[in-house]
Amino acid sequence: MKKLIPLCILLTLTSACSSTSKKVTIGPDANQYTNASKISCTEDKPVAVKNKHGIYLDIAIPTLDPGIPTNKYGNYDKEELDELGIWPNLRRMESHIYAHALREQISATGAFGSVVMTPHAGASADVYLLGEVKASTSEFVSIDVAIVDSRGEIIDSKVFAYRVPKHHYQCPGIDPTENSYMPVYRTIARWAGDEINKLSQEEVKNIQRTTSLRYAAMYMPEKYESMLETGTTEWNGKVLTSYNIKQFPAGNDKTFNRINAIRAKDDAFWDAYQDNIDATVMFTNGAYTSWQAESLPVAIAVREALDERNWSIFKSVLFAGAIVAISGDASAVAMLKLLALNETFKEVENAFKQNQRFKEESMILEELGRNADLALAPTVIKIDEEVVTLTGTLHEQYTQWQGQLRKIALLETTPNIELGI
């Protein structure tokens, strides 16, 4: 695997790195795919990725980490926010928009089974696409991404970066209502499919076995938890739990088979959530694409007006050998230079907010970002012959849903009761 430019070295210059590890429980050398220095009107379309195994893993895409710096109390670090030029509520909204776009593009590859966007990495899936937004200025976006399987193993990780061409909105056939970062989402989707194809067929089967055993252990830990050996690994300052199968249930284990049959019922919840997030993103889309179109020329103008002194800082680090450019490609150097621009984002944000024509869009982005994790409309799902109504935030609704499924699973310990599965 190609060596990656350590973003932590870069962002230390603007105090954006944190050494604090976060515990995450789970259920880019960008050159090969994205050349940020290339500016053209080449048509960009979803690319199908043929699944070489004929075994389709289910993938979950949790809402991206917005990359908002916090202080030791867990609150926004306002000083660092200003230094990095982050509009917090816009970034929070972007973490949902990007995950939704990735879901759409990964689904379009045809390389996976079910493809769902989730609020966290606690949902059951074979593979997870974890991501953190490193930078977003309307001209430039950088996303740190990892593909992690249900064993807790990192299949691969990369930082993907993309610069929107200066004349993007003048390109023939460009839909002004489409997210201008679409090429990077499609690039990540293609890469994800390619990485899964690099796994052996036995690895793919082992991932599926681990998924099913972890699911059974969640509902009946007293019987199945001891069949899994756990450890830890780390990605991007986050501690991940790893799982290794010590023993697998026999094929005639009725309890195991029935509990895993319940997994299919999870689809009903996630289908309802996809509809909900689709509606939210559709409502937000006009405001967000207006933001991108309006702020793009401002971001470009600010970047072009930067004092040469900013670039000289990076040159001194580069020549000191602290950073190794990706594959020696000049576009990697361009990426480094663009990463210095977070400090200019505040000017772009203010220009958008003060523009009379876009005040409504600004208010929508601000409000949706602020309330991104608040209450949703009640979700009504039919489970067997019972109609279940879930209320509250998405996290609360999913907890309620898991409670319903747990009731069904516990019936397995009661003799002579059929689940109707």
PDB file of C-alpha atoms in Angstrom, residues 1-2 29 32-33 49-55 57 111-112 127 147 149 151 153-158 160 187-205 207:
ATOM      1  CA  MET A   1       0.000   0.000   0.000  1.00  0.00           C
ATOM      2  CA  LYS A   2       1.249   3.465  -0.847  1.00  0.00           C
ATOM      3  CA  ASP A  29      -3.078   8.696  -0.583  1.00  0.00           C
ATOM      4  CA  GLN A  32      -4.663   6.413  -7.518  1.00  0.00           C
ATOM      5  CA  TYR A  33      -8.233   7.550  -7.793  1.00  0.00           C
ATOM      6  CA  VAL A  49     -17.491  -2.839  -9.595  1.00  0.00           C
ATOM      7  CA  LYS A  50     -17.931  -6.529 -10.361  1.00  0.00           C
ATOM      8  CA  ASN A  51     -17.997  -8.674  -7.243  1.00  0.00           C
ATOM      9  CA  LYS A  52     -15.456 -11.404  -7.977  1.00  0.00           C
ATOM     10  CA  HIS A  53     -16.608 -13.770  -5.201  1.00  0.00           C
ATOM     11  CA  GLY A  54     -20.331 -13.831  -5.850  1.00  0.00           C
ATOM     12  CA  ILE A  55     -20.691 -13.334  -2.074  1.00  0.00           C
ATOM     13  CA  LEU A  57     -21.204  -8.383   2.072  1.00  0.00           C
ATOM     14  CA  ALA A 111     -20.366  -4.696  -5.247  1.00  0.00           C
ATOM     15  CA  PHE A 112     -22.207  -5.105  -1.924  1.00  0.00           C
ATOM     16  CA  VAL A 127     -18.394  -4.140   6.648  1.00  0.00           C
ATOM     17  CA  ILE A 147     -13.065   0.107   5.580  1.00  0.00           C
ATOM     18  CA  ASP A 149     -15.034  -5.453   8.769  1.00  0.00           C
ATOM     19  CA  ARG A 151     -13.867  -8.720  12.839  1.00  0.00           C
ATOM     20  CA  GLU A 153      -9.912  -5.530  11.060  1.00  0.00           C
ATOM     21  CA  ILE A 154      -9.034  -2.472   8.977  1.00  0.00           C
ATOM     22  CA  ILE A 155      -9.149  -3.670   5.382  1.00  0.00           C
ATOM     23  CA  ASP A 156      -7.656  -0.362   4.198  1.00  0.00           C
ATOM     24  CA  SER A 157      -7.703   3.343   4.969  1.00  0.00           C
ATOM     25  CA  LYS A 158      -6.956   6.428   2.891  1.00  0.00           C
ATOM     26  CA  PHE A 160      -9.374  11.259  -0.205  1.00  0.00           C
ATOM     27  CA  THR A 187     -14.003   7.587  -6.113  1.00  0.00           C
ATOM     28  CA  ILE A 188     -14.419   6.325  -2.545  1.00  0.00           C
ATOM     29  CA  ALA A 189     -17.211   3.975  -3.642  1.00  0.00           C
ATOM     30  CA  ARG A 190     -15.062   2.465  -6.402  1.00  0.00           C
ATOM     31  CA  TRP A 191     -12.133   2.093  -4.015  1.00  0.00           C
ATOM     32  CA  ALA A 192     -14.346   0.337  -1.422  1.00  0.00           C
ATOM     33  CA  GLY A 193     -15.520  -2.190  -4.008  1.00  0.00           C
ATOM     34  CA  ASP A 194     -11.963  -2.757  -5.228  1.00  0.00           C
ATOM     35  CA  GLU A 195     -10.698  -3.371  -1.682  1.00  0.00           C
ATOM     36  CA  ILE A 196     -13.389  -5.975  -0.953  1.00  0.00           C
ATOM     37  CA  ASN A 197     -12.421  -7.768  -4.158  1.00  0.00           C
ATOM     38  CA  LYS A 198      -8.857  -8.086  -2.842  1.00  0.00           C
ATOM     39  CA  LEU A 199     -10.071 -10.316   0.003  1.00  0.00           C
ATOM     40  CA  SER A 200      -9.949 -14.072  -0.430  1.00  0.00           C
ATOM     41  CA  GLN A 201     -13.194 -15.993  -0.562  1.00  0.00           C
ATOM     42  CA  GLU A 202     -12.354 -17.582   2.796  1.00  0.00           C
ATOM     43  CA  GLU A 203     -11.864 -14.142   4.362  1.00  0.00           C
ATOM     44  CA  VAL A 204     -15.241 -13.011   3.036  1.00  0.00           C
ATOM     45  CA  LYS A 205     -16.925 -16.097   4.508  1.00  0.00           C
ATOM     46  CA  ILE A 207     -16.387 -11.988   7.967  1.00  0.00           C
TER      47      ILE A 207
END
